[in-house]
PDB file of C-alpha atoms in Angstrom:
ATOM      1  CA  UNK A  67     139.107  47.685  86.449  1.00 93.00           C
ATOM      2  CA  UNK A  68     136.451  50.154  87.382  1.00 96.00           C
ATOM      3  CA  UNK A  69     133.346  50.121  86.338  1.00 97.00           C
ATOM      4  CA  UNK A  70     131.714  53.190  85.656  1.00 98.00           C
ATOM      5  CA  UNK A  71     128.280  54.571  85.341  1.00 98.00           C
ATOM      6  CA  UNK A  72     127.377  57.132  83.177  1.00 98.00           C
ATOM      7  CA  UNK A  73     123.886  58.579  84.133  1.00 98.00           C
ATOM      8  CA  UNK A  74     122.020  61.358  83.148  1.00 98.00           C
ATOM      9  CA  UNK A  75     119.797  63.267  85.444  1.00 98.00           C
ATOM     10  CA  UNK A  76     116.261  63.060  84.940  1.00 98.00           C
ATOM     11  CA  UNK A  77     113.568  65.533  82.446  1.00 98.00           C
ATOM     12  CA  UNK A  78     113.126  68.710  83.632  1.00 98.00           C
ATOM     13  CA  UNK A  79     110.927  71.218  82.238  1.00 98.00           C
ATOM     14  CA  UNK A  80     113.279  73.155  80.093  1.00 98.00           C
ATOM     15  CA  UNK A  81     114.361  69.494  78.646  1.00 97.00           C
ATOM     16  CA  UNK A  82     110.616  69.065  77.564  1.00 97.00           C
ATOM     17  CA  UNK A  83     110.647  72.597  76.043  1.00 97.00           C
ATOM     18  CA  UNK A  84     113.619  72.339  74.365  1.00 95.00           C
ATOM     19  CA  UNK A  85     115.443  75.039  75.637  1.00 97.00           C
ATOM     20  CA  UNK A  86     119.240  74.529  76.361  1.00 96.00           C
ATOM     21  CA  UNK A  87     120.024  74.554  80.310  1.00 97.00           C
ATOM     22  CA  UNK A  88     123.687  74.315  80.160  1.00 97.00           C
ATOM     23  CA  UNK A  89     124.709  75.820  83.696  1.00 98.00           C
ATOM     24  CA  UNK A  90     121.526  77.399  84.749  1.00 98.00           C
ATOM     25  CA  UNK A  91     119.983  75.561  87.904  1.00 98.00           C
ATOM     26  CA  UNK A  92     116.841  74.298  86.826  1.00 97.00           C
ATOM     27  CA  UNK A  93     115.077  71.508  89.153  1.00 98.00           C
ATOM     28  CA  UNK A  94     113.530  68.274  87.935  1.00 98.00           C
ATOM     29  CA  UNK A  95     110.365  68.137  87.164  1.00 98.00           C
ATOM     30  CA  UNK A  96     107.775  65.711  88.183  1.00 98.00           C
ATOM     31  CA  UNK A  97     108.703  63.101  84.956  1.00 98.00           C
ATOM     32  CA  UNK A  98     111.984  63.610  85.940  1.00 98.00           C
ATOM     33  CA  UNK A  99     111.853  63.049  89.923  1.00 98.00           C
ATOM     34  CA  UNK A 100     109.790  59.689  88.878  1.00 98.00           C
ATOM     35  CA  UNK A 101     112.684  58.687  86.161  1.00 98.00           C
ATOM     36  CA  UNK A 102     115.198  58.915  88.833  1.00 98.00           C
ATOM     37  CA  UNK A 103     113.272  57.104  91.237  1.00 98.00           C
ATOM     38  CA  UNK A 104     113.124  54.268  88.691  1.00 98.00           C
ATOM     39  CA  UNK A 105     116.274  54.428  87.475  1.00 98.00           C
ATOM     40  CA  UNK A 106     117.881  54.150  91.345  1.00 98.00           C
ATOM     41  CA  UNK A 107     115.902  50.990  91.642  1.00 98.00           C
ATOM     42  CA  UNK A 108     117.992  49.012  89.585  1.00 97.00           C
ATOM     43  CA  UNK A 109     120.953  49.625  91.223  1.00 97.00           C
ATOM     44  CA  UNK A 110     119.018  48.350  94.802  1.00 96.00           C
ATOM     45  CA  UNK A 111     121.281  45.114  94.456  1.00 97.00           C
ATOM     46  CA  UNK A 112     124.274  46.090  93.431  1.00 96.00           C
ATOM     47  CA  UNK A 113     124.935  49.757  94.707  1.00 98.00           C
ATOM     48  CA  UNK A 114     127.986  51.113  93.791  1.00 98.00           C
ATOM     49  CA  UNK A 115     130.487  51.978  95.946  1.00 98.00           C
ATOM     50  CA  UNK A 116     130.203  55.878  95.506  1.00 98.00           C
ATOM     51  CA  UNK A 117     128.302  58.713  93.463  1.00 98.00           C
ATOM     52  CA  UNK A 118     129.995  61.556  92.125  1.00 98.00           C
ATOM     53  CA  UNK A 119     127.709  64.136  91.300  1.00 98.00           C
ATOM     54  CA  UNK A 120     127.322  67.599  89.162  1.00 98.00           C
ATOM     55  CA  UNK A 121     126.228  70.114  91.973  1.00 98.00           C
ATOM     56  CA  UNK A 122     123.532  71.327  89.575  1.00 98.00           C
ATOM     57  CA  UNK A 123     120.316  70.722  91.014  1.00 98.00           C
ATOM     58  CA  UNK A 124     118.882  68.578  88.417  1.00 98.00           C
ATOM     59  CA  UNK A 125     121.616  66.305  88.985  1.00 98.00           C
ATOM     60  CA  UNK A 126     122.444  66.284  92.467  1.00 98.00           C
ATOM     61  CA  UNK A 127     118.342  65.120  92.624  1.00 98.00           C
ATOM     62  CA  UNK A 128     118.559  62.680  90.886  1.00 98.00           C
ATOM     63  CA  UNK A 129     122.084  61.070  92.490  1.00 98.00           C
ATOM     64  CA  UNK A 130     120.134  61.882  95.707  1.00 98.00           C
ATOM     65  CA  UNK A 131     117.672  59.485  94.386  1.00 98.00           C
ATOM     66  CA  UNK A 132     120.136  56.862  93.900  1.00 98.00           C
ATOM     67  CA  UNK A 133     122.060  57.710  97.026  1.00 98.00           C
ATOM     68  CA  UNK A 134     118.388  57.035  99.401  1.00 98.00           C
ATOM     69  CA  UNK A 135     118.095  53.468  97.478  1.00 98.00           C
ATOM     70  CA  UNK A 136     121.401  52.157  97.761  1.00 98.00           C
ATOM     71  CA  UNK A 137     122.882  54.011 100.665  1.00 98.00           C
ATOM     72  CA  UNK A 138     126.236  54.789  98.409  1.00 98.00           C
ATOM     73  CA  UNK A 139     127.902  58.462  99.780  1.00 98.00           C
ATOM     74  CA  UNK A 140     127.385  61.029  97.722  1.00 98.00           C
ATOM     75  CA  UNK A 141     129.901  63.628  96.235  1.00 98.00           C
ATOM     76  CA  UNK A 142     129.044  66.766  94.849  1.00 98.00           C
ATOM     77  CA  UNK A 143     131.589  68.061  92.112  1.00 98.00           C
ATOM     78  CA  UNK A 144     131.398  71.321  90.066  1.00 98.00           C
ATOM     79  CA  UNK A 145     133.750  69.466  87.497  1.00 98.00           C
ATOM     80  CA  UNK A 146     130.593  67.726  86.503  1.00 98.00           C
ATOM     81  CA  UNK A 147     128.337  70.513  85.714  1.00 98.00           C
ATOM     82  CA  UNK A 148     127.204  70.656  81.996  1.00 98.00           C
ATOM     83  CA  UNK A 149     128.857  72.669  79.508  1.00 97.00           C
ATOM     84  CA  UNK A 150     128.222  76.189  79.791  1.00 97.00           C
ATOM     85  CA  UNK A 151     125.891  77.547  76.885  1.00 97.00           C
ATOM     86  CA  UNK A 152     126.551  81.332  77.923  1.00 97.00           C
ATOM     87  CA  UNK A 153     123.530  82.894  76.014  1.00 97.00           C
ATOM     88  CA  UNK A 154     122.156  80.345  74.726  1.00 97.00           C
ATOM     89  CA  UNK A 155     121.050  79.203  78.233  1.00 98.00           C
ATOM     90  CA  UNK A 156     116.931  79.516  78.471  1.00 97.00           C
ATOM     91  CA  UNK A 157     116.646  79.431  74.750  1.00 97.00           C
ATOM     92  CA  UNK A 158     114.945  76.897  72.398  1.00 97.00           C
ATOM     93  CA  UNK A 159     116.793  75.524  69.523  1.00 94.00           C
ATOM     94  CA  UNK A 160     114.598  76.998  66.722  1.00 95.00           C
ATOM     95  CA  UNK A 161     115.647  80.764  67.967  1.00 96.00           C
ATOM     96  CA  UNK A 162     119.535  79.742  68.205  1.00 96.00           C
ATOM     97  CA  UNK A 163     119.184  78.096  64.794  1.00 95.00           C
ATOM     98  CA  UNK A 164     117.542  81.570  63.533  1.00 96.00           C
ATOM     99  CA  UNK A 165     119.541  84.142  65.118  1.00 96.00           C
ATOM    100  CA  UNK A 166     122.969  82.047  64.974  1.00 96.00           C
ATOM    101  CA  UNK A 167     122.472  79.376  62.542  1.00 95.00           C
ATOM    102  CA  UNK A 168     126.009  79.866  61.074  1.00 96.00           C
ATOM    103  CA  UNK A 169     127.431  79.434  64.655  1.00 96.00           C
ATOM    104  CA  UNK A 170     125.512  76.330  65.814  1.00 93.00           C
ATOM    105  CA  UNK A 171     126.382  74.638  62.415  1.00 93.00           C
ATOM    106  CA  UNK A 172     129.921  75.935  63.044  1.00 94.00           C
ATOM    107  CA  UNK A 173     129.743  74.151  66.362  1.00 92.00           C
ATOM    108  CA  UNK A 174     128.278  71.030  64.898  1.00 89.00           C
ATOM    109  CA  UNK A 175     131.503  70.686  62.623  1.00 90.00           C
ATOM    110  CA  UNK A 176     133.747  72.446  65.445  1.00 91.00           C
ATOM    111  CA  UNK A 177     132.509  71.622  68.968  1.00 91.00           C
ATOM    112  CA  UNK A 178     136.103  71.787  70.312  1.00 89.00           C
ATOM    113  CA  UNK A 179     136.843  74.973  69.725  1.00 90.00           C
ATOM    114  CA  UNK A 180     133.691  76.962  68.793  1.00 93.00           C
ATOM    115  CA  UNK A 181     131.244  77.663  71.627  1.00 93.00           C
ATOM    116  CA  UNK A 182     128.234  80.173  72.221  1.00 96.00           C
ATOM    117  CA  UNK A 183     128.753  83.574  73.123  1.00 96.00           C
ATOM    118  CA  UNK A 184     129.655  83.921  76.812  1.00 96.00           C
ATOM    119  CA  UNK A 185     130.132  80.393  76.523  1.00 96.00           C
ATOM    120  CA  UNK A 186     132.839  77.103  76.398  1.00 95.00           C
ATOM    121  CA  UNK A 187     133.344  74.315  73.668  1.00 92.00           C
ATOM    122  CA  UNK A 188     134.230  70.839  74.149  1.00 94.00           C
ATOM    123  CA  UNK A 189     138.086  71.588  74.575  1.00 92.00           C
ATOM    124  CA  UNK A 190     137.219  73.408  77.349  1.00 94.00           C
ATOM    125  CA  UNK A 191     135.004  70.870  78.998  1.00 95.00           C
ATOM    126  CA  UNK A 192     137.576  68.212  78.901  1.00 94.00           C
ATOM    127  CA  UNK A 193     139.844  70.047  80.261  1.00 95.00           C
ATOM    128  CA  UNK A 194     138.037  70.273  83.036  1.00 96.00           C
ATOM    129  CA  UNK A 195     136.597  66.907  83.560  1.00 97.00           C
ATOM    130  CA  UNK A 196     139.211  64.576  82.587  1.00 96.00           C
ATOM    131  CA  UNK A 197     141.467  65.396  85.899  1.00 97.00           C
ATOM    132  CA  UNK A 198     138.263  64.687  87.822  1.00 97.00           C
ATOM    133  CA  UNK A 199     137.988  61.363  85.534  1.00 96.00           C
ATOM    134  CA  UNK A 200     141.630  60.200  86.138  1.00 95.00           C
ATOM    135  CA  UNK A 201     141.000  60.900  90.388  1.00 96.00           C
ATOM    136  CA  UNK A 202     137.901  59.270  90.577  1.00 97.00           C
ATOM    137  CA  UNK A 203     140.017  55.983  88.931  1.00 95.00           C
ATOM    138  CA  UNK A 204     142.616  56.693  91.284  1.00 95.00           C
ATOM    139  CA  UNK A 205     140.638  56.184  93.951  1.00 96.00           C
ATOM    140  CA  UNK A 206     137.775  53.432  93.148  1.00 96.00           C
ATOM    141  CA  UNK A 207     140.936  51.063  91.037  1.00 93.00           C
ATOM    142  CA  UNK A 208     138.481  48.031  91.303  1.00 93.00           C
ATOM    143  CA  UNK A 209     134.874  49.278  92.207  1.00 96.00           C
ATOM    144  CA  UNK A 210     131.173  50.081  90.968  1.00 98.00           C
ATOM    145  CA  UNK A 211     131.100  53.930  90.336  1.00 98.00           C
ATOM    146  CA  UNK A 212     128.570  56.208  89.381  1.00 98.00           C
ATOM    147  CA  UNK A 213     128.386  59.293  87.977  1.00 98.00           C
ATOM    148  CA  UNK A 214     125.860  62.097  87.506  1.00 98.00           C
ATOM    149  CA  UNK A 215     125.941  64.360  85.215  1.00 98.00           C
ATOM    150  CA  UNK A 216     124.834  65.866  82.143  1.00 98.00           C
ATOM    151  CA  UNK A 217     124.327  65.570  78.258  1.00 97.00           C
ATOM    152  CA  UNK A 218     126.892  66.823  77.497  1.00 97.00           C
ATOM    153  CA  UNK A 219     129.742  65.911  79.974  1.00 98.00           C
ATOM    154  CA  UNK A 220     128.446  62.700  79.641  1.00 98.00           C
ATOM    155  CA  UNK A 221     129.319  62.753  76.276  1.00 97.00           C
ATOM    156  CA  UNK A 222     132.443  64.326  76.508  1.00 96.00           C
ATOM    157  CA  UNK A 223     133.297  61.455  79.096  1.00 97.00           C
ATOM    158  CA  UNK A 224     132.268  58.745  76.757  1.00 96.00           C
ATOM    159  CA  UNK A 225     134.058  60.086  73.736  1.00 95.00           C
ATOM    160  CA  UNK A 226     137.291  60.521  76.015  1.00 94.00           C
ATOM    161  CA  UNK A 227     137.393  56.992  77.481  1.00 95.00           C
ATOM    162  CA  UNK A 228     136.604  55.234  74.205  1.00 95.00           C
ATOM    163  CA  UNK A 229     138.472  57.165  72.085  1.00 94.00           C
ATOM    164  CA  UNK A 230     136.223  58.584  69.842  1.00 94.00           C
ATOM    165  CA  UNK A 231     136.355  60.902  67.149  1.00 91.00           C
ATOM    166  CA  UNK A 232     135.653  64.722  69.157  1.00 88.00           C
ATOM    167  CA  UNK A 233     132.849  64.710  65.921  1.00 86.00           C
ATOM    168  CA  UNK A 234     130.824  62.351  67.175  1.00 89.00           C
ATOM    169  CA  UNK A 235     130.316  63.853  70.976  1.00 91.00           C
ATOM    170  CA  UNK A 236     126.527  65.698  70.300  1.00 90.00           C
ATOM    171  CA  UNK A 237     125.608  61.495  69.612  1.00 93.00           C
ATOM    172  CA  UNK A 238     126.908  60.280  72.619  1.00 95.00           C
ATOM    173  CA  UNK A 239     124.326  62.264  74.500  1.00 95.00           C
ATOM    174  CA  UNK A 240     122.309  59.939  76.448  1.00 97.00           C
ATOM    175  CA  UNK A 241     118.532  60.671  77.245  1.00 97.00           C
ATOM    176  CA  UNK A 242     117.378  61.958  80.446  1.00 97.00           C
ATOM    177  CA  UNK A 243     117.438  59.518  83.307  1.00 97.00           C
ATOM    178  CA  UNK A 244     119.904  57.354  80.816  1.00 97.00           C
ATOM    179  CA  UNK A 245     122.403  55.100  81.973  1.00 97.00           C
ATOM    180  CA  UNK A 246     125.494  52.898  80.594  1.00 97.00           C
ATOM    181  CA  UNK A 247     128.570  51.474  82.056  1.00 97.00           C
ATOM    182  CA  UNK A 248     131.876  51.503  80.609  1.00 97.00           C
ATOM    183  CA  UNK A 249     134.374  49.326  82.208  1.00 96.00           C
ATOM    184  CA  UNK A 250     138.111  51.513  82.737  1.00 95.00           C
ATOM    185  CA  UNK A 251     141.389  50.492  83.566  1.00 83.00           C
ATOM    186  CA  UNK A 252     142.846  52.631  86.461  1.00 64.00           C
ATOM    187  CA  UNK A 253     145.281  55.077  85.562  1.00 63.00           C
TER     188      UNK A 253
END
């Protein structure tokens, strides 16, 4: 069994705005540095054996956070990165809902399939990370693994692995600096 854990990178100033990052590299802020500090702390006792890691910024600071404390090696993966919010990205929800409120509640009832311009949906996203999933069991069959990552992915993660209804993946989003572990059974 592996144990996985999900965690979310920490606030960042377009998370306190409200504006939608999806793949646009935008750094921690100083709430967010301090979350990840904290957060890292509690795994001071029982590190994990690695950390897989979005190569987004926000993320890979706050797995660096957790790399420092526990002294766990530290993989960067594209396969992580959010989902990608095309032009959306830099924009706060109250303009999408305005200028493409049929489309966002489209994508409410539809996130597999219906994405922002420029954009991916869910489908796409899963596609992507559940081959990274199913290698990352492959390799840790009975260990302690972390993962950072992002709303999203997270979500999309969580709804794979439990089998969810694809529905119910903007809940799963955890907040920032967020953790939970699901316990997997190798592939």
């Amino acid at each position: 069994m592996t144990r996985l854990l999900l965690i979310r990178h920490g606030q960042t100033d377009w998370n306190r705005e409200g504006r939608f990052q999806g793949q646009t590299d935008v750094p921690l802020n100083a709430v967010g540095r301090e979350q990840a500090r904290a957060m890292a702390e509690q795994f001071r006792s029982e590190p994990p054996e690695a950390i897989y890691s979005s190569d987004l910024l926000r993320a890979r600071q706050t797995a660096e956070s957790l790399a420092l404390v526990t002294g766990a090696p530290l993989h960067l993966d594209p396969r992580l990165r959010e989902i990608d919010l095309g032009e959306w990205e830099g924009m706060v929800f109250a303009d999408i809902e305005k200028n493409q409120g049929a489309l966002l509640a489209r994508r409410r009832r539809d996130p597999m399939d219906t994405y922002p311009p420029g954009g991916e949906g869910i489908r796409s996203l899963v596609a992507r990370v559940v081959p990274f999933l199913q290698e990352v069991l492959r390799r840790h069959p009975e260990a302690l693994v972390a993962l950072v990552s992002h709303g999203a992915t997270l979500a999309a993660i969580k709804m794979y692995l439990l089998h969810l209804p694809v529905e119910s993946v903007w809940d799963l989003e955890p907040e920032n600096a967020a953790f939970e572990e699901i316990v997997v059974e190798a592939p």
